[in-house]
mmCIF file of C-alpha atoms in Angstrom:
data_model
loop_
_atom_site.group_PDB
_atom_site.id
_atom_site.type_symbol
_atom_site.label_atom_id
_atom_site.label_comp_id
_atom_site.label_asym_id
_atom_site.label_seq_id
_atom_site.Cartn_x
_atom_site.Cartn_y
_atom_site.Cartn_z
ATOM 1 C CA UNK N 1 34.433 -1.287 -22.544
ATOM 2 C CA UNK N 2 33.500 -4.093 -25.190
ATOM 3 C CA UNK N 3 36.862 -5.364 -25.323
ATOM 4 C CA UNK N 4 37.277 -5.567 -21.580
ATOM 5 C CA UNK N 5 35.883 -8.637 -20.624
ATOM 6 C CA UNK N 6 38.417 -10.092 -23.263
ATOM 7 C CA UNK N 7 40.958 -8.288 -21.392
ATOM 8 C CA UNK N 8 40.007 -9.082 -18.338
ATOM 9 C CA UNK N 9 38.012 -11.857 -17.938
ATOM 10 C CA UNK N 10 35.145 -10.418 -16.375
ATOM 11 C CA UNK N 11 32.243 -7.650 -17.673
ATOM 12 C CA UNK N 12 31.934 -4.257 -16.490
ATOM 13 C CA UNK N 13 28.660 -3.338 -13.841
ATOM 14 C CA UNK N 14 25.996 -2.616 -16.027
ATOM 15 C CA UNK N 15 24.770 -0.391 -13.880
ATOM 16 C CA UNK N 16 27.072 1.818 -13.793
ATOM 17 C CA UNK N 17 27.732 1.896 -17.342
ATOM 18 C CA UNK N 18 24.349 3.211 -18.045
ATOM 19 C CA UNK N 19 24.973 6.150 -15.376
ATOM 20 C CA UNK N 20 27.920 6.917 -16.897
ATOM 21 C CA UNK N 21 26.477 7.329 -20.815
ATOM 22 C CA UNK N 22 23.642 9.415 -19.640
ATOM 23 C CA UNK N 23 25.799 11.453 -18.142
ATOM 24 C CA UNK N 24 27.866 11.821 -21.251
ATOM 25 C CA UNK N 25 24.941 12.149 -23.170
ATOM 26 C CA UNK N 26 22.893 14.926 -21.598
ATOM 27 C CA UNK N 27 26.021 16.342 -20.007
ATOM 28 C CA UNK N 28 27.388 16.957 -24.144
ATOM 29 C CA UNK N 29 23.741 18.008 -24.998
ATOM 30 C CA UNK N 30 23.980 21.326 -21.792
ATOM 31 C CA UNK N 31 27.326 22.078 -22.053
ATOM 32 C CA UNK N 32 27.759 22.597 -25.922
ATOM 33 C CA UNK N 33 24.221 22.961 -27.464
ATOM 34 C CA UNK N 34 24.028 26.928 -25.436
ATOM 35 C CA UNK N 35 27.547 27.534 -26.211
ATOM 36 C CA UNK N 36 26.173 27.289 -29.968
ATOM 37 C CA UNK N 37 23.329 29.280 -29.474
ATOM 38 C CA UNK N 38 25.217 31.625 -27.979
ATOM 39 C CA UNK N 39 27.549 31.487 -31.422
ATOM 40 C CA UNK N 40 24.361 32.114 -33.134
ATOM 41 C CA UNK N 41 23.642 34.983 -30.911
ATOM 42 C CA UNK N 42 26.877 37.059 -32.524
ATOM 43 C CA UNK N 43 28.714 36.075 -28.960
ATOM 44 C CA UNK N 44 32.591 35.596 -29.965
ATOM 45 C CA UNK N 45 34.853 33.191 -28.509
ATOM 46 C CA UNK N 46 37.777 33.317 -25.653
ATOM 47 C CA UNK N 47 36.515 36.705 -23.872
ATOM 48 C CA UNK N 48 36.981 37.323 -20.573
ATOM 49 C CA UNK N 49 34.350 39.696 -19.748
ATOM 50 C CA UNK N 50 30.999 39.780 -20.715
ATOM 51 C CA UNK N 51 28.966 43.305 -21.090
ATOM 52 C CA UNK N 52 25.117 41.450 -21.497
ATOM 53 C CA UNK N 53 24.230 39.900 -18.189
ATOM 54 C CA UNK N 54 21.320 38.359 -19.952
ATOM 55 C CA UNK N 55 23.771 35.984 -21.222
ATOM 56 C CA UNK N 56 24.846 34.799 -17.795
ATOM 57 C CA UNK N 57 22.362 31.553 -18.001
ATOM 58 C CA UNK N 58 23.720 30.534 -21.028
ATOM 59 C CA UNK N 59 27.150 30.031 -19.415
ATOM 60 C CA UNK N 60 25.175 28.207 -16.403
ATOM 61 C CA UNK N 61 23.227 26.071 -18.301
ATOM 62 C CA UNK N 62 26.602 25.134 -20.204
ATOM 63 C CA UNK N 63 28.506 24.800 -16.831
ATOM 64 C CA UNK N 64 26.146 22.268 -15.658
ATOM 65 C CA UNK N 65 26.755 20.315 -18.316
ATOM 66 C CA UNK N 66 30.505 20.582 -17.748
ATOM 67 C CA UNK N 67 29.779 18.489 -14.341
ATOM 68 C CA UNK N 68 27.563 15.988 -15.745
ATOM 69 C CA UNK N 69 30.436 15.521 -18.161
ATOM 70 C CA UNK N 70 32.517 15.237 -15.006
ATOM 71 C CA UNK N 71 29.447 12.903 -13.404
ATOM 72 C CA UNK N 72 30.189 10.535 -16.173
ATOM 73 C CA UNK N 73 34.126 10.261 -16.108
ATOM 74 C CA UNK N 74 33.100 9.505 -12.514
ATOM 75 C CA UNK N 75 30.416 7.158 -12.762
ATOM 76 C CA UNK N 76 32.860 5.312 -15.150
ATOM 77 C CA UNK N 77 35.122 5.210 -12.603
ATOM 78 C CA UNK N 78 33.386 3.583 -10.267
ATOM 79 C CA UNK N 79 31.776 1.227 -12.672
ATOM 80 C CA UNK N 80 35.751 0.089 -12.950
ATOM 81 C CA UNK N 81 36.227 -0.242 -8.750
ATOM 82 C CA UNK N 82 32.796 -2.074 -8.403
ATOM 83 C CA UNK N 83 33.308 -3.931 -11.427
ATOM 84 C CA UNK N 84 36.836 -5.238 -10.188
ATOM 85 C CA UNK N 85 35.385 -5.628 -6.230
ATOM 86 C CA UNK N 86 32.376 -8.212 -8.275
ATOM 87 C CA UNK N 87 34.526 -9.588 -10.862
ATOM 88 C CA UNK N 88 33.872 -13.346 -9.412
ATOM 89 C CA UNK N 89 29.798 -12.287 -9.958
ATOM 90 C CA UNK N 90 30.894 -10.691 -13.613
ATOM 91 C CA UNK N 91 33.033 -13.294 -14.424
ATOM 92 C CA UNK N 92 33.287 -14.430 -18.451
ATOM 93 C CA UNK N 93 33.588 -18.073 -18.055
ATOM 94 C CA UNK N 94 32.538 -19.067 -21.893
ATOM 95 C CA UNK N 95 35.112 -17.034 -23.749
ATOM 96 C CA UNK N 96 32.669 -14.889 -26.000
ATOM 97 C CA UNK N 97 30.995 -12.282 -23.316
ATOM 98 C CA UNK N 98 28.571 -11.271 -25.982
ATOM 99 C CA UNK N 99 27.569 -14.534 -27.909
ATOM 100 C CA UNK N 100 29.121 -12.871 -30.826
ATOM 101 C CA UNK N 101 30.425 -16.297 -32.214
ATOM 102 C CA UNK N 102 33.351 -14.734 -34.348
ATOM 103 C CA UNK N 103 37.118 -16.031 -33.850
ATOM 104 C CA UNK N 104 38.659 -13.501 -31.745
#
């Protein structure tokens, strides 16, 4: 994403871009943080069955956080198509989209 406006000549939706890391974000934060309590927990890896149902919510919780995960590939996405529909509104007409003042 930074080096797309050099790319492209125009920025990416802001909007969307923010959508899209949170989702990342908390989505990472549910879908691995139970998976390594469950570690903790003596649960082992790449089993198909689990005996405990009382660790059913664990696998939930991390689930959930699968489809934010999948929220933010999406929101991305669509910051791309919304980005491309407004690119005459986003348009980089200076040449250095972030006032960084360096020579590339």
């Amino acid at each position: 994403a930074y080096w797309w406006p050099k790319a492209f000549g125009f920025r990416l939706d802001p909007f969307w871009g923010k959508v899209s890391f949170w989702c990342w974000v908390l989505g990472f934060w549910f879908a691995f943080m139970p998976l390594y309590i469950l570690g903790l927990m003596g649960v082992t890896r790449r089993m198909r069955v689990f005996d405990d149902p009382s660790l059913q919510i664990w696998f939930v919780i991390a689930a959930f956080g699968a489809v934010l995960i999948a929220a933010g590939i999406a929101a991305f996405l669509v910051q791309i198509f919304v980005s491309i529909r407004k690119r005459a509104e986003l348009a980089d007409v200076t040449g250095d989209p972030w006032d960084g003042r360096t020579l590339e």
